[in-house]
PDB file of C-alpha atoms in Angstrom:
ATOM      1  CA  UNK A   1      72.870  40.130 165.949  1.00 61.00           C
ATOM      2  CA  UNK A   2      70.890  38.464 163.201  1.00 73.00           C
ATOM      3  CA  UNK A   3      67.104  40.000 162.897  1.00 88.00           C
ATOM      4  CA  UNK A   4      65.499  36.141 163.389  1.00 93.00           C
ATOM      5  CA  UNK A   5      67.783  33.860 165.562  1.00 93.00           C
ATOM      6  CA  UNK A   6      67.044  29.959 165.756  1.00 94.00           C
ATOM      7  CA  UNK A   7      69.433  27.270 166.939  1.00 91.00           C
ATOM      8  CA  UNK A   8      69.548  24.805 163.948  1.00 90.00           C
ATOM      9  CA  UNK A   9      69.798  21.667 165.908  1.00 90.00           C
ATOM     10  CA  UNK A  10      69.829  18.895 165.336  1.00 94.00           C
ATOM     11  CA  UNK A  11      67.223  17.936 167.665  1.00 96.00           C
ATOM     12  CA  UNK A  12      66.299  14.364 167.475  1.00 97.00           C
ATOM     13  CA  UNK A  13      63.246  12.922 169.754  1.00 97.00           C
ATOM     14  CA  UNK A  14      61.297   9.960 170.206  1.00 97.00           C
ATOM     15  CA  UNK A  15      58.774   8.551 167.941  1.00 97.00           C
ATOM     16  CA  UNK A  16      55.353  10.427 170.218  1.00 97.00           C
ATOM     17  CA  UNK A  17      57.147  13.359 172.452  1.00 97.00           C
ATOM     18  CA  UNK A  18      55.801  16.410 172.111  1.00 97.00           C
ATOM     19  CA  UNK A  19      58.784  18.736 170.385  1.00 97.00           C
ATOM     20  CA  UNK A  20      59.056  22.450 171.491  1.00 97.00           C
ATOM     21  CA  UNK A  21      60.678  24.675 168.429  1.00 97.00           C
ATOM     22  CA  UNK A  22      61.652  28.474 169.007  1.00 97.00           C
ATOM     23  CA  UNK A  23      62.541  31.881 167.692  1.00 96.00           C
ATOM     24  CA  UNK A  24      63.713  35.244 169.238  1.00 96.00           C
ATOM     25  CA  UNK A  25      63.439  38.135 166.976  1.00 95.00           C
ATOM     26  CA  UNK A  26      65.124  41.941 167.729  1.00 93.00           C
ATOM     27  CA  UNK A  27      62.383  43.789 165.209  1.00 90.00           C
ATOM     28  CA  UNK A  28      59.501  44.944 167.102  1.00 90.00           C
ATOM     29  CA  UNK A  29      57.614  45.719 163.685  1.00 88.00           C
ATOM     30  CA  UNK A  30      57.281  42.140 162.765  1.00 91.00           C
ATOM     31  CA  UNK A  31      53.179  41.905 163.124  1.00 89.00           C
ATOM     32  CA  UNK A  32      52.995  38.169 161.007  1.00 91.00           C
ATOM     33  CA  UNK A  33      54.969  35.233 162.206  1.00 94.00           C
ATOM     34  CA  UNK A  34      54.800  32.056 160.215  1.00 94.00           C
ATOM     35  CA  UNK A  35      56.450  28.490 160.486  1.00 97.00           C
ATOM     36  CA  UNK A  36      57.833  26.251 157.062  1.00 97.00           C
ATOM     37  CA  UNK A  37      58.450  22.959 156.844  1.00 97.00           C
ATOM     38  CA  UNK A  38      61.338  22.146 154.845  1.00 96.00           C
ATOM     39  CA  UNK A  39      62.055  18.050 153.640  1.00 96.00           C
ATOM     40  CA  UNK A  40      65.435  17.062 152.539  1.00 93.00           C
ATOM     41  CA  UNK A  41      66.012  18.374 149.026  1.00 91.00           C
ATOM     42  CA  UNK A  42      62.756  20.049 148.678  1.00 93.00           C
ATOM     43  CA  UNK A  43      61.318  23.645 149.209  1.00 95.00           C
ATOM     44  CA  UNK A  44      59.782  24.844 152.002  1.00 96.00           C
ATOM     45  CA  UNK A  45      56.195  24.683 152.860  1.00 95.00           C
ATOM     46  CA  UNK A  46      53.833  26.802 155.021  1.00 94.00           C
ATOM     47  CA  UNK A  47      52.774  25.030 158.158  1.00 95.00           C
ATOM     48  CA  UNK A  48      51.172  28.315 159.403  1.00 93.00           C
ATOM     49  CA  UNK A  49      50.531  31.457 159.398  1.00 91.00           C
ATOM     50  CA  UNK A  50      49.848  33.838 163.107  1.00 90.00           C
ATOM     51  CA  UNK A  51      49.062  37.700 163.065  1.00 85.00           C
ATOM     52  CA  UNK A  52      50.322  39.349 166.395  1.00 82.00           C
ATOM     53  CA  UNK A  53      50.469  37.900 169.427  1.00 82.00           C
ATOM     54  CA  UNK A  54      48.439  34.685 170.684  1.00 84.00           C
ATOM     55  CA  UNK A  55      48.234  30.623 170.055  1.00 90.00           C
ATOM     56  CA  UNK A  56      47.178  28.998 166.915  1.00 93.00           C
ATOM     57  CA  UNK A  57      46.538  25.381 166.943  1.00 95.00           C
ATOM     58  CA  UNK A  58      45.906  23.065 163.710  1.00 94.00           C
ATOM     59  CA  UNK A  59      45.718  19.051 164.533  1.00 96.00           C
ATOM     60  CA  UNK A  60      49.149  18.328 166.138  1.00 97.00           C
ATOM     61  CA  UNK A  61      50.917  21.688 165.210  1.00 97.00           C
ATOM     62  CA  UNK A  62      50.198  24.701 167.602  1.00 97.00           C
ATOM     63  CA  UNK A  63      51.818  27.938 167.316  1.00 96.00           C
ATOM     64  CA  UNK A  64      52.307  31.084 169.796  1.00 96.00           C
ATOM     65  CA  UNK A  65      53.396  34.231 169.699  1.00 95.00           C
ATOM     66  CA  UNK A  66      55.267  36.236 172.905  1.00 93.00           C
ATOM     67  CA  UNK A  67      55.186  39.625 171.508  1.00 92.00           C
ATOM     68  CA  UNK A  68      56.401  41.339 174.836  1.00 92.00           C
ATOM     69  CA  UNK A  69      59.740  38.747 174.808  1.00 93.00           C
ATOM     70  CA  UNK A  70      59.846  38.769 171.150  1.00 94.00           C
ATOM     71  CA  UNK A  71      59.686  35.106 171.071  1.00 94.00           C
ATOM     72  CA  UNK A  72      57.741  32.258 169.152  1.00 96.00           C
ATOM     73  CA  UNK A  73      57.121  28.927 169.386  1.00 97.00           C
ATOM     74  CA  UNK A  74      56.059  25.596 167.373  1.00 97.00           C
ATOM     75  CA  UNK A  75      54.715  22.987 169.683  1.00 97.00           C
ATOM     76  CA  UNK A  76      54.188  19.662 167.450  1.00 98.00           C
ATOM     77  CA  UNK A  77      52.315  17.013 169.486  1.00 97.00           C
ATOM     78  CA  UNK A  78      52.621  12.961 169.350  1.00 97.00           C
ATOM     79  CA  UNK A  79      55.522  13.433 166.692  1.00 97.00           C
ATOM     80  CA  UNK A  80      55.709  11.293 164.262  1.00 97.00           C
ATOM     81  CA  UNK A  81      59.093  10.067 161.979  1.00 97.00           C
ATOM     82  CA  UNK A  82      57.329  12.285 158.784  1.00 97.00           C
ATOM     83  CA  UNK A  83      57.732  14.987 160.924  1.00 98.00           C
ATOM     84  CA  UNK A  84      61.259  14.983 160.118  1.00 98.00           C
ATOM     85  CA  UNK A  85      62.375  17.779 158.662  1.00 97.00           C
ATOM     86  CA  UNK A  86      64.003  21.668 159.117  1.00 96.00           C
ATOM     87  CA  UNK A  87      61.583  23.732 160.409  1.00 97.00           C
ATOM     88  CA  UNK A  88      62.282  27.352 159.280  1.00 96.00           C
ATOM     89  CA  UNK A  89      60.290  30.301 161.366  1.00 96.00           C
ATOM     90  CA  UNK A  90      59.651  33.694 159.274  1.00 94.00           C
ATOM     91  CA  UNK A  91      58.463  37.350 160.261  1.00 92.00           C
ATOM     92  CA  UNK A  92      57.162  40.140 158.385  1.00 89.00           C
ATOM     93  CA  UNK A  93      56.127  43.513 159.265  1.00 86.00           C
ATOM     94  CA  UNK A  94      52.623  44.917 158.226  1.00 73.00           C
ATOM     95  CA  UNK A  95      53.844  47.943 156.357  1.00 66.00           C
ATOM     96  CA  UNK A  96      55.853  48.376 153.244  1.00 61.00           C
ATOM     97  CA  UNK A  97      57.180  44.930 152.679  1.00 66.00           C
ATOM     98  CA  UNK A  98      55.905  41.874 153.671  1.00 76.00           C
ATOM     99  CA  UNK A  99      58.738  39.819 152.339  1.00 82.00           C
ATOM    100  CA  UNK A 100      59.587  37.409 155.368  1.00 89.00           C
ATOM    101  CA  UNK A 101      63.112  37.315 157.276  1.00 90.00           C
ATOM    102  CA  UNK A 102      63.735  33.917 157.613  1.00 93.00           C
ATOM    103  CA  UNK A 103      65.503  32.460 160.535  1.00 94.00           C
ATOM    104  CA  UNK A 104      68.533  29.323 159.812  1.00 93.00           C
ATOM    105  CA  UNK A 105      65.900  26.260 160.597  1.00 94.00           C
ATOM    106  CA  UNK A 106      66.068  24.157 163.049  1.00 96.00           C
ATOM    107  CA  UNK A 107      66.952  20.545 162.353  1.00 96.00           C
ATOM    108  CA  UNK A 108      64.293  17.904 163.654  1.00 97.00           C
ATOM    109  CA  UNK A 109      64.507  14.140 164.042  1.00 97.00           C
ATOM    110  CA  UNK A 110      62.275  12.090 165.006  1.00 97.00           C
ATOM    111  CA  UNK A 111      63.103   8.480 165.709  1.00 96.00           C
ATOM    112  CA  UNK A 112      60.595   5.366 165.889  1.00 94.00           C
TER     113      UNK A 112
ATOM    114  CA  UNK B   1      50.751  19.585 138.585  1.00 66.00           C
ATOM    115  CA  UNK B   2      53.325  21.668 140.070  1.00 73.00           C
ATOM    116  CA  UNK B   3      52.729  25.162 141.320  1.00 93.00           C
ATOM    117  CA  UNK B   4      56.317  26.438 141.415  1.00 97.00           C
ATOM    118  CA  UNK B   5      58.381  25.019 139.050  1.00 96.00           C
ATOM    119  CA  UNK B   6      61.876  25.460 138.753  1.00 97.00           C
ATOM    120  CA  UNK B   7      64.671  24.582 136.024  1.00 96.00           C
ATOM    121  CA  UNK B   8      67.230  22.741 135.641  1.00 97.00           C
ATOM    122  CA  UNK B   9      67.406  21.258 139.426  1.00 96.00           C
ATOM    123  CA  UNK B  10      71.118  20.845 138.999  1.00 97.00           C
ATOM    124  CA  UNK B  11      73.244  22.634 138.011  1.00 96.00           C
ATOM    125  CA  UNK B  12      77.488  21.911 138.100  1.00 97.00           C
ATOM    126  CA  UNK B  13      79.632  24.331 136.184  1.00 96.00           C
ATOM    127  CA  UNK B  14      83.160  25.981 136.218  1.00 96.00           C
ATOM    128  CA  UNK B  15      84.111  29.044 137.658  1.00 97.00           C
ATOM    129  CA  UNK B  16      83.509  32.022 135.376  1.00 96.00           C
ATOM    130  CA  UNK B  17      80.673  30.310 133.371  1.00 97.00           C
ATOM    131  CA  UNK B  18      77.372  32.237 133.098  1.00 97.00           C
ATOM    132  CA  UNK B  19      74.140  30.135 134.188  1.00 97.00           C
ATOM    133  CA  UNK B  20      70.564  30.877 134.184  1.00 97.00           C
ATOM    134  CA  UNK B  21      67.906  28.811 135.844  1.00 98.00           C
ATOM    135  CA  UNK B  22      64.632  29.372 135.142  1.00 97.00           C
ATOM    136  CA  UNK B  23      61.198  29.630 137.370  1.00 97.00           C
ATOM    137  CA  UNK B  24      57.047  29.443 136.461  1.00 97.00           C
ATOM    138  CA  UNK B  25      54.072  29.441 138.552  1.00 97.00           C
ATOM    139  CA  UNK B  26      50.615  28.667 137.716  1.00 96.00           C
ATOM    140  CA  UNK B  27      48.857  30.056 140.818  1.00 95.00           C
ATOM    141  CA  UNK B  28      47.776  33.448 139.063  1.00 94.00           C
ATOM    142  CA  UNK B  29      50.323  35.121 141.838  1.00 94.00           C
ATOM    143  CA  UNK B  30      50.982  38.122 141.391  1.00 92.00           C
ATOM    144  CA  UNK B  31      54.525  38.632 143.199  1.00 93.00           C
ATOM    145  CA  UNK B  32      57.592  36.199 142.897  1.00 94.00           C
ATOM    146  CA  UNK B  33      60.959  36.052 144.622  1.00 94.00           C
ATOM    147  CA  UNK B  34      64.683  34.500 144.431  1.00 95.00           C
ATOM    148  CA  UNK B  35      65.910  33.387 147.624  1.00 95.00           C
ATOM    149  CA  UNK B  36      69.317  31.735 147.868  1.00 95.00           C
ATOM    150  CA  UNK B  37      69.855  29.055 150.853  1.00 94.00           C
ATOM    151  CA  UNK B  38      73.251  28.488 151.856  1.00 89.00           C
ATOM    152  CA  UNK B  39      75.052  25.402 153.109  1.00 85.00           C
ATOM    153  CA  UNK B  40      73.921  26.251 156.948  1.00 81.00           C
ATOM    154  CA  UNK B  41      70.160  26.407 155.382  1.00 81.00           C
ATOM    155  CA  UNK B  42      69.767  30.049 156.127  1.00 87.00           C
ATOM    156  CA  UNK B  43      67.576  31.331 153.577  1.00 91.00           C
ATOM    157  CA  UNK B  44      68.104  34.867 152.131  1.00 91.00           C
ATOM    158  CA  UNK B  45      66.141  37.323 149.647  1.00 91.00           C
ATOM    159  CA  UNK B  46      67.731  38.388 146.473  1.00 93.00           C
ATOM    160  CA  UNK B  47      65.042  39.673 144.639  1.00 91.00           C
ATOM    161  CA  UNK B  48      61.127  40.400 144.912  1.00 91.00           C
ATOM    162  CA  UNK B  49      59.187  41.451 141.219  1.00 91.00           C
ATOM    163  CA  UNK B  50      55.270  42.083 141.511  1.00 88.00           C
ATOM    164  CA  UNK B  51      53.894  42.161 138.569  1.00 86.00           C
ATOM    165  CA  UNK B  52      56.884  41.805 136.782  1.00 83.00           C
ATOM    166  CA  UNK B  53      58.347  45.180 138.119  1.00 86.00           C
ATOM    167  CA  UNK B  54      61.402  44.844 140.120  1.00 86.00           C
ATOM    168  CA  UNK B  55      60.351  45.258 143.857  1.00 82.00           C
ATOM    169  CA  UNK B  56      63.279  44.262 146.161  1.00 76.00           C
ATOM    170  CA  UNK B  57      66.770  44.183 145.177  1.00 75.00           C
ATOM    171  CA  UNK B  58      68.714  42.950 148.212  1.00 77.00           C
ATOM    172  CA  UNK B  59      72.538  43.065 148.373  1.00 79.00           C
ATOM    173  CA  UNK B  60      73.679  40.952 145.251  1.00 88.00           C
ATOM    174  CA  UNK B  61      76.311  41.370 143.471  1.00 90.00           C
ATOM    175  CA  UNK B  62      75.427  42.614 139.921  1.00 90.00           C
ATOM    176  CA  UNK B  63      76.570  39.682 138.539  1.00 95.00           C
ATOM    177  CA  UNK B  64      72.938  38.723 139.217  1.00 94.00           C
ATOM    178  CA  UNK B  65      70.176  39.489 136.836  1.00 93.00           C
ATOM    179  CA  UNK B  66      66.650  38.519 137.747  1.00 93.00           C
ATOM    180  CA  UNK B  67      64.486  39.191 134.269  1.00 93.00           C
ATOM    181  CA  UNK B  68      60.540  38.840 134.774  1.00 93.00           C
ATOM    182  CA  UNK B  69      59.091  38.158 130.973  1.00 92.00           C
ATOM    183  CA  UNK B  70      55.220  37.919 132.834  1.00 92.00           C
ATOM    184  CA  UNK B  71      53.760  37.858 136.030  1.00 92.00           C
ATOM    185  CA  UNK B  72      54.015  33.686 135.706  1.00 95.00           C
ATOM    186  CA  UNK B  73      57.942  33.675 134.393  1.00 96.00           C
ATOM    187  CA  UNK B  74      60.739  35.072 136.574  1.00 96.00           C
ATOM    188  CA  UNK B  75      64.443  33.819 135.316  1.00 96.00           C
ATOM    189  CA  UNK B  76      67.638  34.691 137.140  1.00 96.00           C
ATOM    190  CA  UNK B  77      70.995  34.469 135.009  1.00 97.00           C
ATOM    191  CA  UNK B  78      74.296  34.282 136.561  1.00 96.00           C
ATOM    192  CA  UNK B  79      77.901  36.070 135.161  1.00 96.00           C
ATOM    193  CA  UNK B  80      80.732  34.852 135.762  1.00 96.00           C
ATOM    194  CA  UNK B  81      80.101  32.416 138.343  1.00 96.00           C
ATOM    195  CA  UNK B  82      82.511  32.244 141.443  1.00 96.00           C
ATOM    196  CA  UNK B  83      82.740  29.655 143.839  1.00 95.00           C
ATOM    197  CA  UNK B  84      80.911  31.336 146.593  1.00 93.00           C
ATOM    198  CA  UNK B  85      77.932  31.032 144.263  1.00 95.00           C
ATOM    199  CA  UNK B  86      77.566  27.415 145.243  1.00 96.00           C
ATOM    200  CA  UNK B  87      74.084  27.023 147.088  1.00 96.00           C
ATOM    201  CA  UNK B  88      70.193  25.945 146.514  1.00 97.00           C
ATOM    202  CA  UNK B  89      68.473  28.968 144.505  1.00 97.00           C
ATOM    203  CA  UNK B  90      64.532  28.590 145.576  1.00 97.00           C
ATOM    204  CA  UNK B  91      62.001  30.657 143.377  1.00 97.00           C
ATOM    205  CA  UNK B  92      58.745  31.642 145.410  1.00 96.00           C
ATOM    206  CA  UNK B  93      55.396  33.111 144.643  1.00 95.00           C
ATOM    207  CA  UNK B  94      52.746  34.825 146.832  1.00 92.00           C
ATOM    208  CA  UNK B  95      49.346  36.139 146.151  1.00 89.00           C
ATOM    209  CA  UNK B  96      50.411  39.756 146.101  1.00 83.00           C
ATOM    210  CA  UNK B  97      53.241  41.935 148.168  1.00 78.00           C
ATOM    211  CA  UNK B  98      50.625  42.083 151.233  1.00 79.00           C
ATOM    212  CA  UNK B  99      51.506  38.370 152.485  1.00 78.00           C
ATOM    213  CA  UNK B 100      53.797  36.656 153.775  1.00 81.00           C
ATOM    214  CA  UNK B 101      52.660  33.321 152.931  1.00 88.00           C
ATOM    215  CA  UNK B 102      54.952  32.105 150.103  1.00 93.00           C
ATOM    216  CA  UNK B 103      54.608  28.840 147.835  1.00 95.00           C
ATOM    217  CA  UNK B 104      58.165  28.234 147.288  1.00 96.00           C
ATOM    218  CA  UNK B 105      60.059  25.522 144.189  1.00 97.00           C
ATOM    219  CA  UNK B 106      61.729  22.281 144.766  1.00 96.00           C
ATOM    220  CA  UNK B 107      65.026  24.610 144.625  1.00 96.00           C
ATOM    221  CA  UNK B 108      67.830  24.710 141.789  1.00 97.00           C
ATOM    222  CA  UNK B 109      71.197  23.011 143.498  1.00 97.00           C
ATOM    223  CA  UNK B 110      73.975  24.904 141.389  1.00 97.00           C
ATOM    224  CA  UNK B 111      77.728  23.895 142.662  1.00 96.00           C
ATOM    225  CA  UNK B 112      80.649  26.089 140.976  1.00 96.00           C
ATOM    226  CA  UNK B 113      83.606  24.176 140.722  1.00 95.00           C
TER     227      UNK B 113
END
C-alpha cells in the first residue's frame, strides 16, 4: 500500500458543479497536508497549505482534514474550465523531514 | 521573472548518453529538491540539498549525481542513460527544510530512446 493513495481520474464535470477531490493516507505522523495544482506541461503549484485536522477555505477552494479516517479533501466550488488541471495532494510530518509524499493526482475536467 | 528555472526543457537522447539539466532559483530559498514524475504523474523525491549540503538521497540509482554549486544552483547529471529514465525531472525550492510548501520548475521532459 502506497503511503498517499488518490484515484487519478479522469474526472470531468460541468462548467459550475461543485467537484469533491480526495486522499487517504496510512502515516499517522503526517501533521501538514497541502493541495497542488498541476497544468498540462507545467509544474505544480500550491493551492494550499492545512496544519492538522480542520477546514480551510480560500474563494472557491476549501480544504479539510479527517485526521481520525486519515482522509482529506479539496472541495472547489462553481468550477470553472481553468480549473482544469491534475490536482496532486501532499503530506508531511512535523519532525525530521518535511519533504512532502505526494499522492498520483487526480485528473480534473471541467467542461463549459 | 521566473522563480524556478529549469534547463534545457527537452531533452531526447540515446541510450547510454550522459545528460545534465540544470536548475536556479531566485527566491533566497534555502533548500532545493529533484523530483522525477513518471508517465502515471506520480511524483517522487530523488534528492533534497539545504544549503547546498546533501539532505535526502532517496533510492536512485548512482547513475544520478545531484551537484549544488550555491544555495541558488542545484544541477543533476545523468550516466549512462537507460530507457527507464524517460520522465519529467521537476526542480523545487522551499524556504528552508521546516515546510512543506514547495515552488516547483516548469519541469525538464527528457525521453531516452
Amino acid at each position: 500500500q502506497k503511503e498517499v493513495e488518490q484515484d487519478p481520474g479522469p474526472l470531468s464535470v460541468p462548467e459550475g458543479a461543485i467537484v469533491s477531490l480526495n486522499c487517504t493516507y496510512s502515516n499517522s505522523a503526517f501533521q501538514y497536508f497541502m493541495w497542488y495544482r498541476q497544468y498540462s506541461r507545467k509544474g505544480p503549484e500550491l493551492l494550499m497549505y492545512t496544519y492538522s485536522s480542520g477546514n480551510k477555505e480560500d474563494g472557491r477552494f476549501t480544504a479539510q482534514v479527517d485526521k481520525s479516517s486519515k482522509y482529506i479533501s479539496l472541495f472547489i466550488r462553481d468550477s470553472q474550465p481553468s480549473d482544469s488541471a491534475t490536482y496532486l495532494c501532499a503530506m508531511s510530518t512535523s519532525g525530521g523531514s518535511y519533504i512532502p509524499t505526494f499522492g498520483r493526482g487526480t485528473s480534473l475536467i471541467v467542461h463549459p | 521573472d521566473t522563480a524556478v528555472s529549469q534547463t534545457p526543457k527537452y531533452l531526447v537522447t540515446q541510450m547510454g548518453n550522459d545528460k545534465s539539466i540544470k536548475c536556479e532559483q531566485n527566491l533566497g530559498h534555502d533548500t532545493m529538491y529533484w523530483y522525477k514524475q513518471d508517465s502515471k504523474k506520480f511524483l517522487k523525491i530523488m534528492f533534497s540539498y539545504n544549503n547546498k549540503e546533501l539532505i535526502i538521497n532517496e533510492t536512485v540509482p548512482n547513475r544520478f549525481s545531484p551537484k549544488s554549486p550555491d544555495k541558488a544552483h542545484l544541477n543533476l547529471h545523468i550516466n549512462s542513460l537507460e530507457l527507464g529514465d524517460s520522465a519529467v525531472y521537476f526542480c523545487a525550492s522551499s524556504q528552508d527544510l521546516t515546510t512543506g510548501e514547495l515552488f516547483f520548475g516548469e519541469g525538464s521532459r527528457l525521453t531516452v530512446l
